[in-house]
Coordinates of C-alpha atoms and ligand atoms in Angstrom, one line a residue:
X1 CA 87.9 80.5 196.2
X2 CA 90.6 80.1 198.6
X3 CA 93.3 77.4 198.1
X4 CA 96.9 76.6 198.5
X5 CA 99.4 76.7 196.1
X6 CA 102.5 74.3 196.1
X7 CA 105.0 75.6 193.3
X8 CA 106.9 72.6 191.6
X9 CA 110.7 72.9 189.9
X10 CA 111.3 69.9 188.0
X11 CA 111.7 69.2 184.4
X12 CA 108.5 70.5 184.3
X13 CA 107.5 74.0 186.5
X14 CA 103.6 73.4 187.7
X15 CA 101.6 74.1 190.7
X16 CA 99.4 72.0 193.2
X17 CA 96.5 73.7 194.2
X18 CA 94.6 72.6 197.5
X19 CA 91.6 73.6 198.6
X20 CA 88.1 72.4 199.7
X21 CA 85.3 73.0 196.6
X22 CA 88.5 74.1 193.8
X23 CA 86.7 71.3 191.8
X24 CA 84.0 73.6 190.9
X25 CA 87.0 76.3 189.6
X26 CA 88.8 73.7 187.7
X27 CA 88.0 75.1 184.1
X28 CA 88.7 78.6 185.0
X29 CA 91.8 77.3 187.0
X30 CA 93.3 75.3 183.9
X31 CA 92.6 77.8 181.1
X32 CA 95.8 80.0 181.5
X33 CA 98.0 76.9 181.5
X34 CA 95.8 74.8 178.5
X35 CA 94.1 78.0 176.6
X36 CA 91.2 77.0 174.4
X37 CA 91.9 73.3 173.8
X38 CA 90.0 69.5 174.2
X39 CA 89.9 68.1 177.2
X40 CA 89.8 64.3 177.3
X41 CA 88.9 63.5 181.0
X42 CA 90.1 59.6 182.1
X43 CA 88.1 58.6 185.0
X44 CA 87.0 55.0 187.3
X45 CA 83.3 53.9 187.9
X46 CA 83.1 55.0 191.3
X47 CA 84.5 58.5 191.2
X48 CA 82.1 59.2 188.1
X49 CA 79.1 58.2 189.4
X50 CA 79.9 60.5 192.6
X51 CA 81.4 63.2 190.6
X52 CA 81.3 62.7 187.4
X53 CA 79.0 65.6 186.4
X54 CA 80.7 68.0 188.8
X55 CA 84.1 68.1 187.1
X56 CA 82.3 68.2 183.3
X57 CA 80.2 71.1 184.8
X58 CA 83.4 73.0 185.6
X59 CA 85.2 72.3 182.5
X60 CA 82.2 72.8 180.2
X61 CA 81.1 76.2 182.3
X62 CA 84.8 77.2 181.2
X63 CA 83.8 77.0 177.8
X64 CA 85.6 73.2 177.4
X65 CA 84.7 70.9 174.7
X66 CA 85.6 68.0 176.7
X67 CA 85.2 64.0 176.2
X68 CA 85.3 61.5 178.8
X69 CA 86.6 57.8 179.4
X70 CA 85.6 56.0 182.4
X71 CA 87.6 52.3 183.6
X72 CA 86.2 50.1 186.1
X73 CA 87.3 51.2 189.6
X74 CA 89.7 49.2 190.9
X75 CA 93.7 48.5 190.6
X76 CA 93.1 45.5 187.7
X77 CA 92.5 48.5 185.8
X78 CA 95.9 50.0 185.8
X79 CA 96.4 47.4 182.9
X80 CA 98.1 47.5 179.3
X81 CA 94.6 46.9 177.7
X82 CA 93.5 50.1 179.3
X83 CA 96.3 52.1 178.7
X84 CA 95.8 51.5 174.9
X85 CA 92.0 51.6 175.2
X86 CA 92.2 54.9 176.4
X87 CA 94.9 55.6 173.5
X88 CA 92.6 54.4 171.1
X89 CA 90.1 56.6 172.8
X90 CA 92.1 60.0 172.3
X91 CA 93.1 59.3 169.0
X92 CA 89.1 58.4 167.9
X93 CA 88.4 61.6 169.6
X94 CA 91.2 63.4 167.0
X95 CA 93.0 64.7 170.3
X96 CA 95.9 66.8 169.0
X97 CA 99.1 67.6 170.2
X98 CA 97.5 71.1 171.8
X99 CA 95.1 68.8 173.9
X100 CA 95.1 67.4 177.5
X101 CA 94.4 64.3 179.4
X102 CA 92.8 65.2 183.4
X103 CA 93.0 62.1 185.1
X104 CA 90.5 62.3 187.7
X105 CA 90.9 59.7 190.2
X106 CA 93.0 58.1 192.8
X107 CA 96.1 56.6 191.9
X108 CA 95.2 54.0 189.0
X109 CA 93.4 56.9 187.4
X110 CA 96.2 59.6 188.0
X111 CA 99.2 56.8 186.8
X112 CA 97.7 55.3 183.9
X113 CA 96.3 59.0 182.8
X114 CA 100.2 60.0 183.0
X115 CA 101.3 57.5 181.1
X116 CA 98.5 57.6 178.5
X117 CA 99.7 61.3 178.0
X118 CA 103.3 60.8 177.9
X119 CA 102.8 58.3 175.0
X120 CA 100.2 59.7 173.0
X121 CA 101.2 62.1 169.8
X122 CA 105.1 61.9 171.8
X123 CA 103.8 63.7 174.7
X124 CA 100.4 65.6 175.2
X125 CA 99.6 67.2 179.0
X126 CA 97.6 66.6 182.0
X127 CA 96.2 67.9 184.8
X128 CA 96.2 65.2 187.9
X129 CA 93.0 66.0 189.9
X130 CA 93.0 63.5 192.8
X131 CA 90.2 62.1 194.9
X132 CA 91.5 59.9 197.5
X133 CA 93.9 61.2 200.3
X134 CA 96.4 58.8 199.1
X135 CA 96.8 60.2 195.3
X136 CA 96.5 63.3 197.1
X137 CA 99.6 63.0 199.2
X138 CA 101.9 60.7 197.2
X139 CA 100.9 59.6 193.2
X140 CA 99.8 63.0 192.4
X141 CA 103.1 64.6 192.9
X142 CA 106.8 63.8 191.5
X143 CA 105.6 62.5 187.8
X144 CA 106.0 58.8 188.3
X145 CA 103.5 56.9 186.1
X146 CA 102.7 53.4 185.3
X147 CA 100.5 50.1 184.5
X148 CA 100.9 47.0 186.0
X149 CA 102.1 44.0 183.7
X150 CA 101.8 40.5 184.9
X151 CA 105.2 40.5 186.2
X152 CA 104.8 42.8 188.6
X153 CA 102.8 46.3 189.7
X154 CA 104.5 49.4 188.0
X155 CA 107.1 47.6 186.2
X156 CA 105.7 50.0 183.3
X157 CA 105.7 53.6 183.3
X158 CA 107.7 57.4 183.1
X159 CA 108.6 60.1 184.9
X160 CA 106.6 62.3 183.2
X161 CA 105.2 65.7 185.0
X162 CA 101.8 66.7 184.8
X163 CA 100.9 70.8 184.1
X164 CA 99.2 71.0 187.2
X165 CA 97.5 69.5 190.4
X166 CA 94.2 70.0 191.7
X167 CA 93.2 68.9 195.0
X168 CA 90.1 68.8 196.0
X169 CA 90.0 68.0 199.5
X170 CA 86.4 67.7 199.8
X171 CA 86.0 64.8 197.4
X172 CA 87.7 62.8 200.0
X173 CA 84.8 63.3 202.4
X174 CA 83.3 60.4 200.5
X175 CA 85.8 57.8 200.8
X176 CA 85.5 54.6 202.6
X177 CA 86.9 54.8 205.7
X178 CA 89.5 52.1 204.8
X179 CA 90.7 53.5 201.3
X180 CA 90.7 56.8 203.9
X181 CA 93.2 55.3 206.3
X182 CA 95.3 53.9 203.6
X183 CA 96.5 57.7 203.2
X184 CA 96.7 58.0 206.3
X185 CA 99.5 55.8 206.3
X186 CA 101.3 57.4 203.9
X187 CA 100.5 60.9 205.7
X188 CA 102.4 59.3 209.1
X189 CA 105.4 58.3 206.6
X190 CA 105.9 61.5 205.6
X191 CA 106.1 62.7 209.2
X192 CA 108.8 59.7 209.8
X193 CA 111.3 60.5 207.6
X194 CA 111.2 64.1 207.2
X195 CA 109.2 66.1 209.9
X196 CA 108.7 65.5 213.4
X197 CA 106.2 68.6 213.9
X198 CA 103.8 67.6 211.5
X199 CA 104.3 64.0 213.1
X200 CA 103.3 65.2 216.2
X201 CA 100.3 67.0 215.0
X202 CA 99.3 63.6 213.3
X203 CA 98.4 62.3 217.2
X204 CA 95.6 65.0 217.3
X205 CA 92.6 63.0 215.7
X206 CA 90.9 64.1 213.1
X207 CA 93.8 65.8 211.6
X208 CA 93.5 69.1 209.6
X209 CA 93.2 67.8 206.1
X210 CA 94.0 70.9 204.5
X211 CA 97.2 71.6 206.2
X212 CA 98.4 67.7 206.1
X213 CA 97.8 67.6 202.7
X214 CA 99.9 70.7 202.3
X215 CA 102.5 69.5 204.1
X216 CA 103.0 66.4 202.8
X217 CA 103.1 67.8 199.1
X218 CA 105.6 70.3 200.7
X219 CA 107.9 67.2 201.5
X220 CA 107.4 65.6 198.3
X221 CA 107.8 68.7 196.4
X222 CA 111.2 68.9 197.9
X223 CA 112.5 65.6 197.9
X224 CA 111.2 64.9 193.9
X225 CA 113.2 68.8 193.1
X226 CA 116.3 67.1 194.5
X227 CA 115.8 64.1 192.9
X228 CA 113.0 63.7 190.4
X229 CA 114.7 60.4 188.6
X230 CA 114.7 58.6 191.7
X231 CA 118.2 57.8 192.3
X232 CA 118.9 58.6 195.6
X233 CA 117.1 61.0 198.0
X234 CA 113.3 59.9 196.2
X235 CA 114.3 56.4 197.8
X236 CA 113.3 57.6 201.8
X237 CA 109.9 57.5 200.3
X238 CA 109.7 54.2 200.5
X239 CA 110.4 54.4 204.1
X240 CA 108.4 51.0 204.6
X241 CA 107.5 50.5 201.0
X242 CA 109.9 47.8 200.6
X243 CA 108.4 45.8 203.3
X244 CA 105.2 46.1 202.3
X245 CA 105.4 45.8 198.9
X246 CA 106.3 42.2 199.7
X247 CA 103.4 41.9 202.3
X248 CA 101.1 43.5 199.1
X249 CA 102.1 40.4 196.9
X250 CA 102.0 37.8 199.5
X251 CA 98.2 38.5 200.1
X252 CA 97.1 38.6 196.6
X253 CA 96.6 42.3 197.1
X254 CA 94.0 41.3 199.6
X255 CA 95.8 43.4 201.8
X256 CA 95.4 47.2 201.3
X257 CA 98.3 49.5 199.9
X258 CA 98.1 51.8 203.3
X259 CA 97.8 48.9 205.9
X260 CA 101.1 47.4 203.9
X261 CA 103.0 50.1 203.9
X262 CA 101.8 50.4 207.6
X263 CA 103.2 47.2 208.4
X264 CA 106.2 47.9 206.7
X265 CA 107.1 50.7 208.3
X266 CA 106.9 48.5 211.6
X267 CA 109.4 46.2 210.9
X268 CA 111.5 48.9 209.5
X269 CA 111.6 50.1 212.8
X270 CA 112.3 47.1 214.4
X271 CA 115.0 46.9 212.5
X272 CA 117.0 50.1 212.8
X273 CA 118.4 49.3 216.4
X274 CA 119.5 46.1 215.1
X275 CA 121.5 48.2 212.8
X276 CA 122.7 50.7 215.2
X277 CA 120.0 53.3 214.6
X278 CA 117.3 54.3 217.6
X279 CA 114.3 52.4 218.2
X280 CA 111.2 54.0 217.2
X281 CA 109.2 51.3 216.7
X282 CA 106.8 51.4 219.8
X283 CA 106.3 54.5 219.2
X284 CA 105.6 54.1 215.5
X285 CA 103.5 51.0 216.2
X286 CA 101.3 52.8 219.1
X287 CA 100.4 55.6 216.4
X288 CA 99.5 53.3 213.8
X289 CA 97.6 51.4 216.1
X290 CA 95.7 54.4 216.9
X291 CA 94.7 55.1 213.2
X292 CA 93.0 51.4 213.2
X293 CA 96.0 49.6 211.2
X294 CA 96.7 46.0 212.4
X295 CA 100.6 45.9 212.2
X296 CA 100.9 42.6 212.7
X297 CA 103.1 40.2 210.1
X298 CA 100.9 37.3 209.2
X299 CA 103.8 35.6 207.1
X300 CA 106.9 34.3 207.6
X301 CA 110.8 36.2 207.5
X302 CA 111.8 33.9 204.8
X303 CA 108.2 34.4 202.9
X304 CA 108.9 38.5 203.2
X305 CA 112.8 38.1 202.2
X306 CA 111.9 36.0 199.3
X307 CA 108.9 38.1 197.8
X308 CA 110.9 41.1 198.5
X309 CA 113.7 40.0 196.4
X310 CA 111.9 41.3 193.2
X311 CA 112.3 44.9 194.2
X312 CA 113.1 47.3 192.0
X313 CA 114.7 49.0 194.9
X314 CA 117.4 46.0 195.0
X315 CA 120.7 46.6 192.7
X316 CA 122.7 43.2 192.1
X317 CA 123.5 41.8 196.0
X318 CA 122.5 45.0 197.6
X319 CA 119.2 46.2 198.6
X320 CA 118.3 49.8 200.0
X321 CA 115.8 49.9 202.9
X322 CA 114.8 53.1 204.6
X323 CA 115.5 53.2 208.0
X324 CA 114.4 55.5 210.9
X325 CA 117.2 57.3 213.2
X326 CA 114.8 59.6 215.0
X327 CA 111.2 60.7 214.3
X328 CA 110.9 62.8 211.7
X329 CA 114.3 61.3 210.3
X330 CA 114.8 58.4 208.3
X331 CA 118.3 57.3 205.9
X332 CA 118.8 55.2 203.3
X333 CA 121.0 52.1 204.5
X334 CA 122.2 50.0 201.9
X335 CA 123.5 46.1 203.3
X336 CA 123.9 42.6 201.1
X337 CA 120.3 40.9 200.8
X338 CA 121.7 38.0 203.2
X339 CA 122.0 40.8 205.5
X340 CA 118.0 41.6 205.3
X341 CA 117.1 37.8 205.4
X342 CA 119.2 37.9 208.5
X343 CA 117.3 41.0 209.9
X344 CA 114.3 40.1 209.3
X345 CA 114.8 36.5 210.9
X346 CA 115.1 38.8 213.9
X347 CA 112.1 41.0 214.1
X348 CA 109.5 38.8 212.0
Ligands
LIG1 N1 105.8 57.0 195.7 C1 107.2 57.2 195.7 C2 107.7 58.2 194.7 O1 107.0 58.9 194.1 O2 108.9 58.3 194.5

């Protein structure tokens, strides 16, 4: 089986493996980590009835006495009642501290998993074993996990490492092609504000998933060893996050994660030059275009300022956005949040 590995410092040392078909290796790939243990797999609706058997196959052929939870697809799933559903789960299942948690799934699966193993017994591990290109690229990676509470998406969670990553790159072959393009988005981020080859490559349709994948991890990898607790560098990976994030809540999640962030990253753009920086935004805008995003703002600047002012991002007055100086270079600018309403009056 040939993959990739992606070697990990952080407060925990792991690896993310990539490869097309590693699914089927999982159980022989996890027992020099895990040893002879129970495995208590946490899964949605839609990735078990595609793959459901497959992973247990894997684990089970590895000699794995494994149990399973499965949560309705879907982000109202990355909820307190789940979180201690799944709890409950482990501890009916007499999970010890020697077990593990594989969250199999995109990234309501992978952060309530994390979380669900950084509370139960103290602290148990897990293996993150994304399926969509998004978990693949960004949730997967770094150790944030979280549930939503009904203040806000994420405002619960840990930084919290998993003990490995497997990617799978062919489970992706069955995604949507909107749930597909959502990564996408955050694929072309990770070309904005760190690498300009790999954002070139991205105009070269379809891209080599293998090698984007890799890549991106790469940047993350890097970014998360420099600053796993997010107080500095981890920021330019919200390059249009903040943005969108807002747009997210205006629609009542009704529109996507991806096409958000995609939108956010547009007025980002269109408001570096404002603040002295160069003006990628055509550019930006003519590649998400290409990858089937609409980038248009449906709301207003105030509506976007005033949504946005819940950010966790924002510190007292100040708020950080991530700005673009060149392709394949973004910085962190902090200004007063007057500042942004401002801004955003001008490109909105
Ligand atoms: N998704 C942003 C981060 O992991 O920091």
């Amino acid at each position: 089986m040939q993959y990739k590995t992606i070697h990990v410092e952080a407060s925990r040392v792991y690896d993310i493996l990539i490869g097309r078909g590693i699914l089927a290796t999982l159980g022989t790939l996890v027992r020099p980590l895990l040893g002879d243990c129970r495995l208590a797999v946490l899964t949605d609706s839609n990735v078990d009835v595609l793959y459901g058997n497959a992973i247990m196959d894997s684990l089970q052929a590895a000699g794995y006495n494994t149990c399973k939870f499965v949560i309705p697809a879907g982000e109202q799933s990355k909820c307190a009642g789940n979180l201690l559903a799944f709890l409950d789960f482990m501890a009916s299942e007499q999970l010890t501290r020697k077990d593990a948690v594989i969250a199999f799934g995109g990234g309501v699966v992978g952060d309530l998993g994390g979380l669900s193993a950084s509370l139960y017994l103290r602290g148990v591990k897990y293996i993150h074993v994304p399926t969509t290109l998004l978990a693949a690229v960004d949730s997967s990676v770094g150790g944030k996990t979280a549930i939503d509470i009904p203040a806000g998406k994420n405002l619960v969670g840990s930084f919290y490492q998993p003990s490995m990553v497997c990617c799978d790159t062919a489970l992706m072959d069955s995604l949507p092609a909107d749930i597909y393009r959502d990564g996408c988005a955050e694929v072309i981020k990770y070309g904005m504000i760190l690498d300009k080859e790999l954002y070139s490559t991205l105009h070269t349709l379809p891209f080599d998933r293998e090698a984007v994948v890799a890549r991106c991890v790469e940047i993350k990898r890097d970014v998360v060893q420099q600053d796993e607790y997010d107080n500095g560098l981890r920021g330019l990976l919200n390059f249009g996050h903040t943005f969108g994030h807002a747009i997210e809540k205006l629609s009542n999640f009704g529109v996507s994660h991806g096409e958000a962030v995609a939108k956010g990253m547009v007025i980002a753009a269109r408001i570096a030059p404002l603040c002295g920086l160069c003006d990628v935004a055509d550019e930006l805008s003519a590649l998400l275009v290409k990858y089937g995003f609409d980038i248009g703002c449906e709301y207003t600047a105030t509506q976007v300022y005033e949504a946005l002012l819940t950010d966790k991002k924002r510190r007292g007055g100040d708020i950080t956005v991530v700005l673009p100086k060149a392709v394949g270079q973004c910085i962190l600018h902090t200004m007063p949040v007057e500042e942004l309403e401002t801004l955003l009056s001008q490109v909105i």
